[in-house]
Tab-separated table of C-alpha atoms in Angstrom:
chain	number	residue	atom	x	y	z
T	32	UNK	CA	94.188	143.804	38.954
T	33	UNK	CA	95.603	142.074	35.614
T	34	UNK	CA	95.238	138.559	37.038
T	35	UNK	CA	91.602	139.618	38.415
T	36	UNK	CA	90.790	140.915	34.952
T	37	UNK	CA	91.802	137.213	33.196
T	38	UNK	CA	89.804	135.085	36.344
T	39	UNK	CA	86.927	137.556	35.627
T	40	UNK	CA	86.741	137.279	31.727
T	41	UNK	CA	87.529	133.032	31.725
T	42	UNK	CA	84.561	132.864	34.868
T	43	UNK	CA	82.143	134.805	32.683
T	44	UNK	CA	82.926	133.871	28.897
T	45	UNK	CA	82.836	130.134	30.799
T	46	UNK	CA	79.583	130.087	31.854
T	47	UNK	CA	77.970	130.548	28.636
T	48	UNK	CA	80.249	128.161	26.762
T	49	UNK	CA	79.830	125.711	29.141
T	50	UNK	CA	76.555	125.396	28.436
T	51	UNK	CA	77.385	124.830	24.266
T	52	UNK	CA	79.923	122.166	25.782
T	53	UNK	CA	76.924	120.555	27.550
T	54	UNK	CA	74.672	120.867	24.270
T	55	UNK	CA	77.238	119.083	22.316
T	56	UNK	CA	77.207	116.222	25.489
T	57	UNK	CA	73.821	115.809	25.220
T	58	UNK	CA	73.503	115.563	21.305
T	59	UNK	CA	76.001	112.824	20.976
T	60	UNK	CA	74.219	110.715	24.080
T	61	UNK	CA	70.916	110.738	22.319
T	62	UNK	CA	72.584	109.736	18.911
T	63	UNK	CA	74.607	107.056	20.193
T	64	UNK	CA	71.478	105.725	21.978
T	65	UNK	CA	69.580	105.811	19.073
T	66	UNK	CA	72.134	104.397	16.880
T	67	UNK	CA	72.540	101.317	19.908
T	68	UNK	CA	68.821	101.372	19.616
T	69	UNK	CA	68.597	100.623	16.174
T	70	UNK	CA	71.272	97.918	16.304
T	71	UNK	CA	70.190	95.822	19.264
T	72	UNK	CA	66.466	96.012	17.900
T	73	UNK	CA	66.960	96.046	14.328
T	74	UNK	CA	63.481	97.314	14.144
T	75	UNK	CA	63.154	100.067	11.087
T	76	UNK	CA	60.852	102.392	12.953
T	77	UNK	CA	64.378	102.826	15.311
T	78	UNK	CA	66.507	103.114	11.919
T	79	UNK	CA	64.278	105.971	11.117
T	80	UNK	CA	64.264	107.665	14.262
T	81	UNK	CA	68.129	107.325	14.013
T	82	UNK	CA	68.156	108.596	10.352
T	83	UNK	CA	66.086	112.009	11.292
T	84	UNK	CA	68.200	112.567	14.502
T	85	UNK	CA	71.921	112.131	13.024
T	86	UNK	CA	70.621	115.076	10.236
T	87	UNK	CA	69.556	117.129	13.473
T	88	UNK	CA	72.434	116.694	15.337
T	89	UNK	CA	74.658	117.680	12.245
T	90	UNK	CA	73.000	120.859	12.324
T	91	UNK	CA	73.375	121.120	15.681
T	92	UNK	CA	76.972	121.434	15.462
T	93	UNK	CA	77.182	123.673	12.548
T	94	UNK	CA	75.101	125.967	14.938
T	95	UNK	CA	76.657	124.992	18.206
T	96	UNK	CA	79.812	126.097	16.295
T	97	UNK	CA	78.516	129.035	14.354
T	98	UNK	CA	76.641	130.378	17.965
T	99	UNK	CA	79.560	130.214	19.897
T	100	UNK	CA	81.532	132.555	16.889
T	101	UNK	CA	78.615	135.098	17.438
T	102	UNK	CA	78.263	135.012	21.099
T	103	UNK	CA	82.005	135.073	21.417
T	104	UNK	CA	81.830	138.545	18.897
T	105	UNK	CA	79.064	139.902	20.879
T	106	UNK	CA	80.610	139.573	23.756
T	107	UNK	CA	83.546	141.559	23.249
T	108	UNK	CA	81.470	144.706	21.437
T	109	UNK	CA	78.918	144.060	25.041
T	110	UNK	CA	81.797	144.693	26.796
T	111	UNK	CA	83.964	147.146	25.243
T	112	UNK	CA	81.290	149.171	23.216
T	113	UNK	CA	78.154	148.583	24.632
T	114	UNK	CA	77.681	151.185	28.067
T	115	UNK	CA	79.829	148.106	29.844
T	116	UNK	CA	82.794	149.329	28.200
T	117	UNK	CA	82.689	152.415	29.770
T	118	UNK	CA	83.069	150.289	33.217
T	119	UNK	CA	85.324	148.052	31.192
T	120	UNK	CA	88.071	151.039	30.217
T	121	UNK	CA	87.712	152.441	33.758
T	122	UNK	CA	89.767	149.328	35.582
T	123	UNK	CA	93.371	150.327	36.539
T	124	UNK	CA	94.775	147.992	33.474
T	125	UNK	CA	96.143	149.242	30.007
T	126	UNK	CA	94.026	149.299	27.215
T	127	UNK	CA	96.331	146.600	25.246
T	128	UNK	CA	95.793	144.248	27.752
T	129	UNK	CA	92.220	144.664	28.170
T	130	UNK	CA	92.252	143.688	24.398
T	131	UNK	CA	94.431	140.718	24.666
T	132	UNK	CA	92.848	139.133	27.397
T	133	UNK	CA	89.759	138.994	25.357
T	134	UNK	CA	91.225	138.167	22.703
T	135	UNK	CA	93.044	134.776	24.086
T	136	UNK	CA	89.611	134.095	26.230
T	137	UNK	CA	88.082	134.165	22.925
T	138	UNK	CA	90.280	132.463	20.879
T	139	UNK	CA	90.887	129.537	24.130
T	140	UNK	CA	87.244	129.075	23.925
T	141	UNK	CA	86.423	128.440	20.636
T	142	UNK	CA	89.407	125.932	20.078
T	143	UNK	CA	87.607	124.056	23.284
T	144	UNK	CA	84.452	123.939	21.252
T	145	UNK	CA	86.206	122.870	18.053
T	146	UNK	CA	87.797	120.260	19.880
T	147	UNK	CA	84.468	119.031	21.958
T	148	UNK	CA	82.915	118.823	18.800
T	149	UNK	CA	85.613	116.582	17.036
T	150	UNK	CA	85.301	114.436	20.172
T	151	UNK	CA	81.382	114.024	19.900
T	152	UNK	CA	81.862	113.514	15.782
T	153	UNK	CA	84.432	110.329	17.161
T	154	UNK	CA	82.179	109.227	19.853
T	155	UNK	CA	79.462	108.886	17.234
T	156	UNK	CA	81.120	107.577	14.629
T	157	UNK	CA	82.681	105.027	16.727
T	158	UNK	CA	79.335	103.551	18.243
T	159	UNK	CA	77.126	104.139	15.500
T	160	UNK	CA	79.387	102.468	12.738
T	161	UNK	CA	79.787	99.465	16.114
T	162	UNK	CA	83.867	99.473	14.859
T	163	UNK	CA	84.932	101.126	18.421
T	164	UNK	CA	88.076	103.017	19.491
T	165	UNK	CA	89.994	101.398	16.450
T	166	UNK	CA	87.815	102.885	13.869
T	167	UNK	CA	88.135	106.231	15.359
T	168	UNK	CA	92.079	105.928	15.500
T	169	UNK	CA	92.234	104.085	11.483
T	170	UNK	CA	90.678	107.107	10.078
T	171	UNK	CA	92.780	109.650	11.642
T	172	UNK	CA	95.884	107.579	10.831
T	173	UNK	CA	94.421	107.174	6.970
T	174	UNK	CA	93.525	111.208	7.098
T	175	UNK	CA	97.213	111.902	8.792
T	176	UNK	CA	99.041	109.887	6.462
T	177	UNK	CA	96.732	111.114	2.936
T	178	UNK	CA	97.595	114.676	3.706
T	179	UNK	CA	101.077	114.510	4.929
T	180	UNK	CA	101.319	112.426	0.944
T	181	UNK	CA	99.927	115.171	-0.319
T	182	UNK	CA	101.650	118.020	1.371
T	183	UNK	CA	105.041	116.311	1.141
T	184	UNK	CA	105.722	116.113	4.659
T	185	UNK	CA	106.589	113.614	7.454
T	186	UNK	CA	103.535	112.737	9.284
T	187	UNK	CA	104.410	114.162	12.633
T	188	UNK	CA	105.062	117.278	10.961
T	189	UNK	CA	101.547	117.479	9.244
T	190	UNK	CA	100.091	116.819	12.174
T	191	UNK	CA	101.655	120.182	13.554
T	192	UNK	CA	100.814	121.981	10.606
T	193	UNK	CA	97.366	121.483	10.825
T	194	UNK	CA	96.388	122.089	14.750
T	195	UNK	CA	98.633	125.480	13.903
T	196	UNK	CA	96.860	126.302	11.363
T	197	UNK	CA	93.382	125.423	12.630
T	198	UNK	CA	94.489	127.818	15.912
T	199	UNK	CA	95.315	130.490	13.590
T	200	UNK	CA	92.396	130.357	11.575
T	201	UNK	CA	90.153	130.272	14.756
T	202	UNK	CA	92.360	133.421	15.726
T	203	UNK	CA	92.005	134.918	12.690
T	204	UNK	CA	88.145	134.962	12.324
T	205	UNK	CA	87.816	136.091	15.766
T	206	UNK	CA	89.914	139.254	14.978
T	207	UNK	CA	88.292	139.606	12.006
T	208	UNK	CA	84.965	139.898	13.465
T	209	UNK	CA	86.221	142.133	16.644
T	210	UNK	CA	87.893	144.571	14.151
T	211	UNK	CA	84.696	144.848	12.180
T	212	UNK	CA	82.944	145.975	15.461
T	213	UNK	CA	85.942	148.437	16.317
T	214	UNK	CA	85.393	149.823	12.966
T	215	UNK	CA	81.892	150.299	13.723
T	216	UNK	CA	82.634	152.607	16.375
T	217	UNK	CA	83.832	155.025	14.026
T	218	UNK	CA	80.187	155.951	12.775
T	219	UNK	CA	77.855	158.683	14.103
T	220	UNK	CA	74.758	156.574	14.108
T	221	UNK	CA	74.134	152.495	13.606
T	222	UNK	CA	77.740	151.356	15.351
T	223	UNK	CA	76.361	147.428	15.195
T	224	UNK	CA	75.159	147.462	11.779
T	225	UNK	CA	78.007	149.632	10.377
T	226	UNK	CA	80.116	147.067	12.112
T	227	UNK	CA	78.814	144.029	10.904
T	228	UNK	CA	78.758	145.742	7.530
T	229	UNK	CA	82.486	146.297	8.153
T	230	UNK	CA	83.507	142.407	9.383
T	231	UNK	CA	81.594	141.026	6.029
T	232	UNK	CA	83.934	143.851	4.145
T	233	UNK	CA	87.055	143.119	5.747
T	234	UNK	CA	86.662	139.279	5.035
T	235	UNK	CA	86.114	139.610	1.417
T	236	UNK	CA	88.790	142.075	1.214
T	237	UNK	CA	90.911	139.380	2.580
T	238	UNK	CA	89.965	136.574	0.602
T	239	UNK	CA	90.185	138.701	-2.532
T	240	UNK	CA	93.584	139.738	-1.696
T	241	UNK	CA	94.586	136.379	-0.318
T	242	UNK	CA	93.690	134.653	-3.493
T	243	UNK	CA	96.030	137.265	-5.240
T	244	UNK	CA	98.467	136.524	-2.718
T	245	UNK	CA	98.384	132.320	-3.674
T	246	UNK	CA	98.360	133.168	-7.460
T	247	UNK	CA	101.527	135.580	-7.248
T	248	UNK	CA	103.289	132.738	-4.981
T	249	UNK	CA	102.872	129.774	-6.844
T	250	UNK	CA	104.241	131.760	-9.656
T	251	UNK	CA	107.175	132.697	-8.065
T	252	UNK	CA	107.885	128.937	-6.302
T	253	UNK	CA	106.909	127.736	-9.834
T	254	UNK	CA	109.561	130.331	-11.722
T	255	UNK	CA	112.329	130.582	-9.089
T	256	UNK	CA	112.253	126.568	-8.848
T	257	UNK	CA	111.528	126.810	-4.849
T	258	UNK	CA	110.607	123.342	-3.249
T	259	UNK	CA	106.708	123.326	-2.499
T	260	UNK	CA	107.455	122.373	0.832
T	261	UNK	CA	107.236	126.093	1.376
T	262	UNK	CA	103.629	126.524	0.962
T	263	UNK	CA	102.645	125.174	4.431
T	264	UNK	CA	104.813	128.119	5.833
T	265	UNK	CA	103.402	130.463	3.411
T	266	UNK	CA	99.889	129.886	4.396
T	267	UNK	CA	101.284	130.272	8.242
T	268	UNK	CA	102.800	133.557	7.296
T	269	UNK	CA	99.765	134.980	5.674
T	270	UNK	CA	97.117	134.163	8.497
T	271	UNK	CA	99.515	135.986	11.023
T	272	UNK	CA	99.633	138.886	7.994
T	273	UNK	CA	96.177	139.312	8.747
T	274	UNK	CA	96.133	138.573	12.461
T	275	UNK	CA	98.606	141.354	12.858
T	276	UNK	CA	96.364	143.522	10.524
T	277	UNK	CA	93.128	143.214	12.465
T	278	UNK	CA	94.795	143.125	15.384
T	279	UNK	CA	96.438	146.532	14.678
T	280	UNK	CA	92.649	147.922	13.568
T	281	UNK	CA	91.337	146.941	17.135
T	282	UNK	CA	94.289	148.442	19.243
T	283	UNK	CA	94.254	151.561	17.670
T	284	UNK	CA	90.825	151.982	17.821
T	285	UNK	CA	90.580	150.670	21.440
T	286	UNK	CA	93.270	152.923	22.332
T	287	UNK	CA	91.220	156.268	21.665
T	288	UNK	CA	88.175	154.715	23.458
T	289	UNK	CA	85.551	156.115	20.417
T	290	UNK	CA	82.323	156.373	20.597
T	291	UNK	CA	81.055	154.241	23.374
T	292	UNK	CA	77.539	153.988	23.377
């Protein structure tokens, strides 16, 4: 039943994702053509045209990328709090795992869609600018080698601190948002709204209190003489702080099954 339950939730979160994966496809294929448009023409009408659709397909993204954080969301309160969940807590398979195999769908998901849209922001850069692959590859190195400078760190090592950082962030959010809509459940009336209400609180509560967090460590690194080389590993070990905090909120609440609606 557990390996049915994680072919079920990847065939079903997939179908609507792979539709944002298409979006993003087709946005980059009618910028590049555009952009080769413009070049092989030089005609200003086509620099125009490629002017007004490069501003469109940056917003695009953003709300490629902002949809899929919302229709990930809904989709786990659709199918744990929504009358689905009462089908959803019925299958032969502990509550915890229910949980976690939404939350890595989720989380495997969204990294896809960061990473498609990286790939179409390459793609376009490398025909529109007419540089090619090289272009594409001189800015990452340039990027790479800038912040690994900056962090004091070898490159390769930079380059691990940032995709583990970037999964744990996309992790992060995604429990955020999921123990905002657990939290909901804990009202009489108004579950979604109370739970939205709850995600927006829960962030700022966690910026506030991160930001207190950075201010209290630099002062102890700064005082205690510590080598700054610790503050990658400090950011690491706060995002799984609050990954183990919202991830606590939603099992606990999951595992009294409240309120379903």
């Amino acid at each position: 039943m557990l390996n049915t339950l994680w072919k079920h939730e990847l065939k079903a979160t997939g179908k609507t994702m792979s539709s944002v994966y298409v979006v993003f496809a087709i946005a980059t294929l009618l910028v590049c053509a555009l952009s080769l448009g413009m070049r092989n023409t030089g005609s200003g009408v086509m620099g125009v045209l490629f002017s007004i659709s490069l501003f469109f397909y940056v917003i695009t993204l953003i709300v490629l990328m902002t949809g899929s954080l919302i229709y990930l969301c809904w989709r786990f309160y659709h199918t744990m709090y929504s009358p689905q969940g009462y089908l959803t807590h019925t299958l032969p398979v502990k509550t915890s795992w229910i949980l976690n195999c939404k939350v890595v769908t989720s989380v495997f998901y969204y990294l896809l869609a960061c990473a498609v849209c990286l790939l179409s922001v390459a793609v376009t850069g490398m025909v529109s600018t007419g540089e090619g692959f090289g272009f594409v590859i001189d800015v990452v190195r340039e990027t790479i080698s800038e912040g690994a400078g900056e962090f004091r760190m070898s490159e390769g090592f930079f380059v691990a601190f940032m995709i583990t950082v970037s999964a744990l962030a996309c992790l992060n959010y995604l429990l955020l948002f999921f123990a905002g809509s657990s939290i909901g459940q804990l009202a009489k009336r108004s579950k979604g709204a109370v739970g939205i209400a709850a995600g927006i609180g829960l962030y700022y509560v966690s910026q506030i209190a991160t930001v207190l967090l950075a201010v209290i460590g630099y002062f102890i690194i700064k005082q205690l003489g510590f080598s700054y080389r610790v503050i990658p590993f400090s950011v690491i070990l706060l995002q799984m702080f609050w990954i183990c905090v919202y991830y606590m909120i939603n099992r606990v609440i999951l595992a009294r099954h409240l309120n379903l609606e």
